[in-house]
Amino acid sequence: MFAGRGPWNDESLMHGTRQMAVNIGNLDKSRPWAQLSCLFGECLLPPSTFNMFVKQSKIRKEMGLQALAIVILDTDIMNTIKQQLTSAYQEVGIEHAFFTSIDEAIQWLEQQHIELDSQFITQFYNDHPL
């Protein structure tokens, strides 16, 4: 799970990447795993940050990332965010989908045959409102 408020730059992406590396390191990678990201605000990446983001996304896919659910909230530029992220995820080949609620994202991940604890996920995002 990831929660963040944009926009982002190289420094904020590296900080988030380090946090995600710890979480991914704790996963049981013998089973399919997915990521649920909840993005708030103007979550755009400048070109240098975008290139780093693509590289990090490729690494996550190589580590077994099966699917990525993205919830976008509190923004006036949803279509622009979707376009940029779709470009990155298509380049890497990551199955992804966009949502406007955590519940919709959870349902989609369950359809992707990802075992998850929906109560834990809901509580996480309730505890981390950005």
mmCIF file of C-alpha atoms in Angstrom:
data_model
loop_
_atom_site.group_PDB
_atom_site.id
_atom_site.type_symbol
_atom_site.label_atom_id
_atom_site.label_comp_id
_atom_site.label_asym_id
_atom_site.label_seq_id
_atom_site.Cartn_x
_atom_site.Cartn_y
_atom_site.Cartn_z
ATOM 1 C CA MET A 1 0.000 0.000 0.000
ATOM 2 C CA PHE A 2 1.098 3.497 -0.762
ATOM 3 C CA ALA A 3 -0.433 6.870 0.033
ATOM 4 C CA GLY A 4 1.052 10.124 -1.210
ATOM 5 C CA ARG A 5 0.256 13.692 -2.151
ATOM 6 C CA GLY A 6 1.825 15.178 -5.255
ATOM 7 C CA PRO A 7 3.352 16.791 -7.128
ATOM 8 C CA TRP A 8 6.601 14.865 -6.895
ATOM 9 C CA ASN A 9 10.236 15.532 -7.654
ATOM 10 C CA ASP A 10 13.387 13.379 -7.661
ATOM 11 C CA GLU A 11 13.860 13.707 -3.890
ATOM 12 C CA SER A 12 10.279 12.773 -2.977
ATOM 13 C CA LEU A 13 10.321 9.835 -5.417
ATOM 14 C CA MET A 14 13.530 8.475 -3.901
ATOM 15 C CA HIS A 15 12.084 8.811 -0.395
ATOM 16 C CA GLY A 16 8.952 6.894 -1.435
ATOM 17 C CA THR A 17 11.061 4.295 -3.258
ATOM 18 C CA ARG A 18 13.049 3.580 -0.093
ATOM 19 C CA GLN A 19 9.841 3.161 1.908
ATOM 20 C CA MET A 20 8.369 0.837 -0.735
ATOM 21 C CA ALA A 21 11.587 -1.227 -0.840
ATOM 22 C CA VAL A 22 11.186 -2.028 2.857
ATOM 23 C CA ASN A 23 7.547 -3.045 2.338
ATOM 24 C CA ILE A 24 8.329 -5.149 -0.723
ATOM 25 C CA GLY A 25 11.221 -6.800 1.113
ATOM 26 C CA ASN A 26 8.753 -8.056 3.729
ATOM 27 C CA LEU A 27 6.423 -9.674 1.181
ATOM 28 C CA ASP A 28 6.075 -13.383 0.548
ATOM 29 C CA LYS A 29 7.085 -13.238 -3.110
ATOM 30 C CA SER A 30 6.264 -16.912 -3.642
ATOM 31 C CA ARG A 31 2.630 -15.769 -3.964
ATOM 32 C CA PRO A 32 1.156 -13.183 -6.337
ATOM 33 C CA TRP A 33 1.285 -9.690 -4.895
ATOM 34 C CA ALA A 34 -0.139 -6.351 -5.886
ATOM 35 C CA GLN A 35 0.073 -2.718 -4.968
ATOM 36 C CA LEU A 36 -2.725 -0.353 -4.049
ATOM 37 C CA SER A 37 -1.760 3.300 -4.351
ATOM 38 C CA CYS A 38 -3.909 6.167 -3.165
ATOM 39 C CA LEU A 39 -2.821 9.438 -4.753
ATOM 40 C CA PHE A 40 -3.953 12.844 -3.574
ATOM 41 C CA GLY A 41 -3.576 16.215 -5.245
ATOM 42 C CA GLU A 42 -1.611 17.055 -8.359
ATOM 43 C CA CYS A 43 0.386 13.829 -8.647
ATOM 44 C CA LEU A 44 2.518 14.657 -11.657
ATOM 45 C CA LEU A 45 6.151 13.819 -12.352
ATOM 46 C CA PRO A 46 8.628 16.097 -14.162
ATOM 47 C CA PRO A 47 10.636 14.363 -16.927
ATOM 48 C CA SER A 48 13.659 13.360 -14.819
ATOM 49 C CA THR A 49 11.415 12.014 -12.058
ATOM 50 C CA PHE A 50 9.229 10.230 -14.604
ATOM 51 C CA ASN A 51 12.271 8.361 -15.946
ATOM 52 C CA MET A 52 13.222 7.270 -12.408
ATOM 53 C CA PHE A 53 9.605 6.231 -11.796
ATOM 54 C CA VAL A 54 9.593 4.002 -14.888
ATOM 55 C CA LYS A 55 12.862 2.382 -13.768
ATOM 56 C CA GLN A 56 11.507 1.714 -10.265
ATOM 57 C CA SER A 57 8.254 0.344 -11.702
ATOM 58 C CA LYS A 58 10.247 -2.077 -13.850
ATOM 59 C CA ILE A 59 12.133 -3.284 -10.767
ATOM 60 C CA ARG A 60 8.834 -3.896 -8.917
ATOM 61 C CA LYS A 61 7.520 -5.887 -11.873
ATOM 62 C CA GLU A 62 10.720 -7.973 -11.933
ATOM 63 C CA MET A 63 10.161 -8.635 -8.209
ATOM 64 C CA GLY A 64 6.746 -10.119 -8.970
ATOM 65 C CA LEU A 65 4.268 -7.235 -8.991
ATOM 66 C CA GLN A 66 1.132 -8.701 -10.620
ATOM 67 C CA ALA A 67 -1.324 -5.808 -10.562
ATOM 68 C CA LEU A 68 -1.555 -2.191 -9.499
ATOM 69 C CA ALA A 69 -4.751 -0.451 -8.365
ATOM 70 C CA ILE A 70 -4.532 3.335 -8.317
ATOM 71 C CA VAL A 71 -7.064 5.468 -6.446
ATOM 72 C CA ILE A 72 -6.913 9.163 -7.353
ATOM 73 C CA LEU A 73 -8.534 11.664 -4.995
ATOM 74 C CA ASP A 74 -8.640 15.393 -4.351
ATOM 75 C CA THR A 75 -7.432 16.574 -7.758
ATOM 76 C CA ASP A 76 -8.568 18.744 -10.635
ATOM 77 C CA ILE A 77 -6.249 17.012 -13.126
ATOM 78 C CA MET A 78 -7.299 13.364 -12.899
ATOM 79 C CA ASN A 79 -7.089 12.726 -16.653
ATOM 80 C CA THR A 80 -3.562 14.146 -16.862
ATOM 81 C CA ILE A 81 -2.414 11.978 -13.951
ATOM 82 C CA LYS A 82 -3.992 8.907 -15.542
ATOM 83 C CA GLN A 83 -2.278 9.651 -18.861
ATOM 84 C CA GLN A 84 1.159 10.002 -17.304
ATOM 85 C CA LEU A 85 0.871 6.885 -15.134
ATOM 86 C CA THR A 86 -0.614 4.829 -17.969
ATOM 87 C CA SER A 87 2.336 5.782 -20.139
ATOM 88 C CA ALA A 88 4.768 4.543 -17.478
ATOM 89 C CA TYR A 89 2.915 1.324 -16.658
ATOM 90 C CA GLN A 90 2.331 0.409 -20.305
ATOM 91 C CA GLU A 91 6.036 0.916 -21.026
ATOM 92 C CA VAL A 92 6.871 -1.543 -18.242
ATOM 93 C CA GLY A 93 3.927 -3.889 -18.872
ATOM 94 C CA ILE A 94 2.220 -3.635 -15.482
ATOM 95 C CA GLU A 95 -1.476 -4.536 -15.284
ATOM 96 C CA HIS A 96 -3.134 -1.496 -13.733
ATOM 97 C CA ALA A 97 -6.483 0.218 -13.270
ATOM 98 C CA PHE A 98 -7.709 3.545 -11.890
ATOM 99 C CA PHE A 99 -10.437 4.077 -9.302
ATOM 100 C CA THR A 100 -12.115 6.814 -7.286
ATOM 101 C CA SER A 101 -12.589 4.738 -4.120
ATOM 102 C CA ILE A 102 -10.590 2.282 -2.052
ATOM 103 C CA ASP A 103 -13.489 -0.203 -2.087
ATOM 104 C CA GLU A 104 -13.522 -0.319 -5.911
ATOM 105 C CA ALA A 105 -9.754 -0.856 -5.958
ATOM 106 C CA ILE A 106 -10.023 -3.699 -3.431
ATOM 107 C CA GLN A 107 -12.726 -5.397 -5.506
ATOM 108 C CA TRP A 108 -10.592 -5.161 -8.656
ATOM 109 C CA LEU A 109 -7.546 -6.607 -6.884
ATOM 110 C CA GLU A 110 -9.648 -9.508 -5.630
ATOM 111 C CA GLN A 111 -10.715 -10.142 -9.245
ATOM 112 C CA GLN A 112 -7.001 -10.309 -10.121
ATOM 113 C CA HIS A 113 -6.716 -13.274 -7.708
ATOM 114 C CA ILE A 114 -4.778 -11.290 -5.119
ATOM 115 C CA GLU A 115 -5.396 -12.419 -1.542
ATOM 116 C CA LEU A 116 -5.805 -9.386 0.693
ATOM 117 C CA ASP A 117 -7.174 -8.175 4.002
ATOM 118 C CA SER A 118 -9.716 -5.545 2.989
ATOM 119 C CA GLN A 119 -10.340 -4.411 6.589
ATOM 120 C CA PHE A 120 -6.615 -3.791 7.119
ATOM 121 C CA ILE A 121 -6.389 -1.867 3.842
ATOM 122 C CA THR A 122 -9.404 0.289 4.654
ATOM 123 C CA GLN A 123 -8.015 1.029 8.118
ATOM 124 C CA PHE A 124 -4.591 1.931 6.664
ATOM 125 C CA TYR A 125 -6.099 4.546 4.363
ATOM 126 C CA ASN A 126 -8.407 5.845 7.111
ATOM 127 C CA ASP A 127 -5.307 6.291 9.302
ATOM 128 C CA HIS A 128 -3.334 8.040 6.521
ATOM 129 C CA PRO A 129 -5.636 10.684 5.070
ATOM 130 C CA LEU A 130 -3.534 13.048 3.048
#
